[in-house]
mmCIF file of C-alpha atoms in Angstrom:
data_model
loop_
_atom_site.group_PDB
_atom_site.id
_atom_site.type_symbol
_atom_site.label_atom_id
_atom_site.label_comp_id
_atom_site.label_asym_id
_atom_site.label_seq_id
_atom_site.Cartn_x
_atom_site.Cartn_y
_atom_site.Cartn_z
ATOM 1 C CA MET A 1 0.049 -0.150 0.310
ATOM 2 C CA ASP A 2 2.833 2.362 0.991
ATOM 3 C CA ALA A 3 4.320 2.002 -2.348
ATOM 4 C CA LEU A 4 1.230 2.638 -4.539
ATOM 5 C CA TRP A 5 0.996 5.388 -2.390
ATOM 6 C CA GLU A 6 4.435 6.755 -3.153
ATOM 7 C CA GLU A 7 3.662 6.145 -7.142
ATOM 8 C CA MET A 8 0.302 8.131 -6.629
ATOM 9 C CA THR A 9 1.632 11.280 -5.203
ATOM 10 C CA ASP A 10 4.737 11.614 -7.108
ATOM 11 C CA PHE A 11 3.126 13.715 -9.254
ATOM 12 C CA ASP A 12 6.545 14.786 -11.603
ATOM 13 C CA SER A 13 6.581 11.022 -12.770
ATOM 14 C CA TYR A 14 2.959 10.553 -14.551
ATOM 15 C CA TYR A 15 0.276 12.594 -16.053
ATOM 16 C CA ALA A 16 -3.116 11.894 -16.624
ATOM 17 C CA GLU A 17 -4.772 12.919 -20.112
ATOM 18 C CA MET A 18 -8.561 12.805 -20.967
ATOM 19 C CA SER A 19 -9.238 11.439 -24.602
ATOM 20 C CA ALA A 20 -10.596 14.229 -27.260
ATOM 21 C CA ASN A 21 -13.661 12.649 -27.238
ATOM 22 C CA GLY A 22 -13.753 12.750 -23.223
ATOM 23 C CA HIS A 23 -12.980 16.344 -23.597
ATOM 24 C CA MET A 24 -15.775 17.089 -25.760
ATOM 25 C CA LEU A 25 -18.401 15.484 -23.356
ATOM 26 C CA SER A 26 -17.359 17.406 -20.835
ATOM 27 C CA MET A 27 -17.340 20.236 -22.402
ATOM 28 C CA ALA A 28 -20.622 19.804 -23.583
ATOM 29 C CA GLN A 29 -21.865 19.223 -19.882
ATOM 30 C CA SER A 30 -20.295 22.334 -18.889
ATOM 31 C CA MET A 31 -21.839 24.250 -21.588
ATOM 32 C CA LYS A 32 -25.637 22.826 -19.910
ATOM 33 C CA THR A 33 -24.883 23.355 -16.986
ATOM 34 C CA ALA A 34 -23.862 27.296 -18.073
ATOM 35 C CA TYR A 35 -26.891 27.738 -20.156
ATOM 36 C CA GLU A 36 -29.021 26.852 -17.552
ATOM 37 C CA VAL A 37 -27.342 29.329 -14.731
ATOM 38 C CA PHE A 38 -27.376 31.879 -17.426
ATOM 39 C CA MET A 39 -31.299 31.061 -18.693
ATOM 40 C CA TRP A 40 -32.283 31.212 -14.666
ATOM 41 C CA ARG A 41 -30.699 34.867 -14.044
ATOM 42 C CA SER A 42 -33.043 37.758 -15.090
ATOM 43 C CA TRP A 43 -31.745 39.738 -17.889
ATOM 44 C CA GLY A 44 -31.084 43.639 -18.140
ATOM 45 C CA LEU A 45 -29.712 45.946 -20.611
ATOM 46 C CA CYS A 46 -27.550 49.424 -19.513
ATOM 47 C CA ARG A 47 -27.352 51.726 -22.280
ATOM 48 C CA PHE A 48 -25.463 54.931 -22.271
ATOM 49 C CA GLN A 49 -26.115 58.152 -24.199
ATOM 50 C CA ARG A 50 -22.696 60.445 -23.198
ATOM 51 C CA ARG A 51 -20.444 57.510 -21.542
ATOM 52 C CA THR A 52 -18.608 54.843 -23.127
ATOM 53 C CA LEU A 53 -16.865 51.285 -22.181
ATOM 54 C CA LEU A 54 -13.669 49.434 -22.441
ATOM 55 C CA ILE A 55 -13.829 46.198 -24.553
ATOM 56 C CA PRO A 56 -11.660 43.485 -22.416
ATOM 57 C CA ASP A 57 -10.012 40.608 -23.604
ATOM 58 C CA HIS A 58 -12.027 38.874 -21.298
ATOM 59 C CA PRO A 59 -15.152 40.650 -21.559
ATOM 60 C CA VAL A 60 -17.389 38.617 -19.078
ATOM 61 C CA THR A 61 -17.536 39.715 -15.773
ATOM 62 C CA LEU A 62 -18.211 38.383 -12.488
ATOM 63 C CA MET A 63 -19.533 40.846 -9.641
ATOM 64 C CA PRO A 64 -19.190 38.839 -6.285
ATOM 65 C CA ASP A 65 -22.052 38.858 -3.833
ATOM 66 C CA PRO A 66 -21.529 41.125 -0.724
ATOM 67 C CA ALA A 67 -23.062 38.400 1.226
ATOM 68 C CA THR A 68 -20.641 35.660 0.499
ATOM 69 C CA PRO A 69 -16.931 35.495 2.132
ATOM 70 C CA SER A 70 -14.058 36.681 0.238
ATOM 71 C CA TRP A 71 -12.492 33.452 0.418
ATOM 72 C CA ARG A 72 -14.821 31.706 -1.347
ATOM 73 C CA GLY A 73 -14.532 33.260 -4.793
ATOM 74 C CA VAL A 74 -16.751 33.894 -7.426
ATOM 75 C CA GLY A 75 -18.255 32.063 -10.726
ATOM 76 C CA ILE A 76 -21.268 32.065 -12.740
ATOM 77 C CA GLY A 77 -23.057 30.292 -9.991
ATOM 78 C CA ASN A 78 -23.156 32.509 -7.135
ATOM 79 C CA ALA A 79 -22.046 35.702 -8.638
ATOM 80 C CA ALA A 80 -24.351 38.420 -8.266
ATOM 81 C CA ALA A 81 -24.424 39.451 -11.304
ATOM 82 C CA ILE A 82 -22.610 39.130 -14.744
ATOM 83 C CA ILE A 83 -22.252 41.551 -16.743
ATOM 84 C CA MET A 84 -20.609 41.839 -20.574
ATOM 85 C CA PRO A 85 -20.184 44.684 -22.630
ATOM 86 C CA ILE A 86 -21.523 44.250 -25.992
ATOM 87 C CA ASP A 87 -20.472 47.358 -27.531
ATOM 88 C CA ARG A 88 -19.044 50.760 -26.690
ATOM 89 C CA ARG A 89 -22.211 51.987 -25.217
ATOM 90 C CA ALA A 90 -24.422 49.003 -23.928
ATOM 91 C CA ALA A 91 -23.708 45.547 -21.390
ATOM 92 C CA ILE A 92 -25.716 42.500 -20.695
ATOM 93 C CA ILE A 93 -26.326 42.576 -16.842
ATOM 94 C CA MET A 94 -27.258 39.232 -15.848
ATOM 95 C CA ALA A 95 -28.930 39.136 -11.991
ATOM 96 C CA SER A 96 -30.782 37.450 -9.656
ATOM 97 C CA PRO A 97 -33.768 35.477 -10.834
ATOM 98 C CA GLY A 98 -37.362 37.842 -11.857
ATOM 99 C CA PRO A 99 -38.166 39.999 -14.734
ATOM 100 C CA ASP A 100 -35.714 41.152 -17.032
ATOM 101 C CA PHE A 101 -34.824 45.147 -16.577
ATOM 102 C CA VAL A 102 -32.899 48.330 -18.089
ATOM 103 C CA PHE A 103 -30.244 49.273 -16.019
ATOM 104 C CA PRO A 104 -29.650 52.996 -15.115
ATOM 105 C CA ALA A 105 -26.912 54.215 -17.644
ATOM 106 C CA THR A 106 -25.083 56.616 -15.221
ATOM 107 C CA THR A 107 -21.597 58.489 -15.306
ATOM 108 C CA LYS A 108 -20.978 56.393 -11.736
ATOM 109 C CA VAL A 109 -22.059 53.246 -13.120
ATOM 110 C CA ALA A 110 -19.607 53.597 -16.230
ATOM 111 C CA LYS A 111 -16.781 54.211 -14.186
ATOM 112 C CA LYS A 112 -17.688 51.339 -12.030
ATOM 113 C CA LEU A 113 -18.222 49.158 -14.905
ATOM 114 C CA ASN A 114 -15.181 50.501 -16.556
ATOM 115 C CA HIS A 115 -13.031 49.987 -13.553
ATOM 116 C CA ARG A 116 -14.176 46.229 -13.295
ATOM 117 C CA LEU A 117 -13.866 44.935 -17.183
ATOM 118 C CA ALA A 118 -9.953 46.828 -17.180
ATOM 119 C CA TRP A 119 -9.546 44.475 -14.051
ATOM 120 C CA ASN A 120 -10.887 41.613 -15.657
ATOM 121 C CA ALA A 121 -8.849 41.943 -18.584
ATOM 122 C CA ARG A 122 -5.622 39.634 -18.687
ATOM 123 C CA LYS A 123 -3.462 41.310 -21.494
ATOM 124 C CA GLU A 124 -5.505 43.718 -23.831
ATOM 125 C CA LEU A 125 -8.333 46.422 -23.446
ATOM 126 C CA PHE A 126 -10.297 48.015 -26.424
ATOM 127 C CA HIS A 127 -11.858 51.193 -27.077
ATOM 128 C CA HIS A 128 -13.026 53.547 -29.254
ATOM 129 C CA PRO A 129 -10.360 56.112 -30.616
ATOM 130 C CA ASP A 130 -12.506 59.109 -29.505
ATOM 131 C CA ASP A 131 -13.586 57.753 -26.195
ATOM 132 C CA ASN A 132 -11.475 58.098 -22.887
ATOM 133 C CA PRO A 133 -13.091 55.123 -20.817
ATOM 134 C CA LEU A 134 -9.838 54.718 -19.238
ATOM 135 C CA ASP A 135 -10.171 58.028 -17.437
ATOM 136 C CA GLY A 136 -8.815 57.535 -13.717
ATOM 137 C CA ILE A 137 -8.352 53.620 -13.647
ATOM 138 C CA GLU A 138 -5.565 52.494 -13.004
ATOM 139 C CA LEU A 139 -4.447 49.562 -14.807
ATOM 140 C CA PRO A 140 -3.700 46.532 -13.807
ATOM 141 C CA PRO A 141 -0.479 44.473 -14.957
ATOM 142 C CA VAL A 142 -0.260 41.894 -16.904
ATOM 143 C CA ARG A 143 -1.737 38.424 -16.280
ATOM 144 C CA GLU A 144 0.181 35.570 -17.862
ATOM 145 C CA ARG A 145 -1.890 32.816 -15.414
ATOM 146 C CA GLU A 146 -5.418 32.294 -14.966
ATOM 147 C CA MET A 147 -4.994 31.038 -11.234
ATOM 148 C CA GLU A 148 -2.679 30.515 -9.114
ATOM 149 C CA ILE A 149 -2.319 27.608 -6.041
ATOM 150 C CA SER A 150 -0.989 28.697 -3.031
ATOM 151 C CA GLN A 151 0.528 24.931 -1.785
ATOM 152 C CA LEU A 152 1.797 21.845 -3.941
ATOM 153 C CA PRO A 153 -0.947 19.540 -4.994
ATOM 154 C CA GLU A 154 1.519 17.042 -2.815
ATOM 155 C CA SER A 155 -0.090 18.792 0.483
ATOM 156 C CA PHE A 156 -3.845 18.169 -0.782
ATOM 157 C CA LEU A 157 -3.152 14.538 -0.775
ATOM 158 C CA LEU A 158 -1.530 13.846 2.792
ATOM 159 C CA PRO A 159 -1.521 10.090 3.710
ATOM 160 C CA ASP A 160 -2.681 10.253 7.304
ATOM 161 C CA GLY A 161 -5.220 13.321 6.391
ATOM 162 C CA PRO A 162 -4.805 16.652 6.396
ATOM 163 C CA ALA A 163 -2.450 18.297 8.662
ATOM 164 C CA SER A 164 -3.788 19.769 12.151
ATOM 165 C CA THR A 165 -3.015 23.182 10.573
ATOM 166 C CA SER A 166 -5.438 22.548 7.266
ATOM 167 C CA GLU A 167 -8.165 21.244 9.544
ATOM 168 C CA GLU A 168 -8.150 24.414 11.685
ATOM 169 C CA ALA A 169 -8.148 26.126 8.379
ATOM 170 C CA VAL A 170 -11.037 24.421 7.129
ATOM 171 C CA ALA A 171 -13.112 24.663 10.066
ATOM 172 C CA GLU A 172 -12.189 27.972 10.701
ATOM 173 C CA GLY A 173 -12.586 29.795 7.437
ATOM 174 C CA PRO A 174 -9.757 31.803 6.150
ATOM 175 C CA ALA A 175 -9.077 35.042 8.429
ATOM 176 C CA ALA A 176 -10.506 38.100 7.109
#
């Protein structure tokens, strides 16, 4: 048993590969789930007359729910809103279930949206040359990675269970 455990936790000695068919099936199930989440939400339109929006290279922006602890993260299932600019003067906002709506397009809303859109970008931001939607926004650094993990994979699979510090962190939640 010890030899098998040693082999399975030697992450540098092997890799797992999903077949093309398995990958396609996984994508199809994920799309079905995402579709259900999107259609469960109410959809709103925010259309600006004077202000303009940025278009980032990753335009779908998730707004965290203020009632959810920040250590939980945010995804399409638990986001308070999902926002996506559709052109320089309009954005779609998907919110909690309810009737579809028109969201008020104010200068404050445009600034908040542009700040979120800028910080959601990975490498590129686009805007019309006649616009200045970056006014007052400090740009984030270019992100080369989608995510970072604070510990090595080996620490997730300990033969004697999680370390006592891990148990305490899970029981108490992260520090604020």
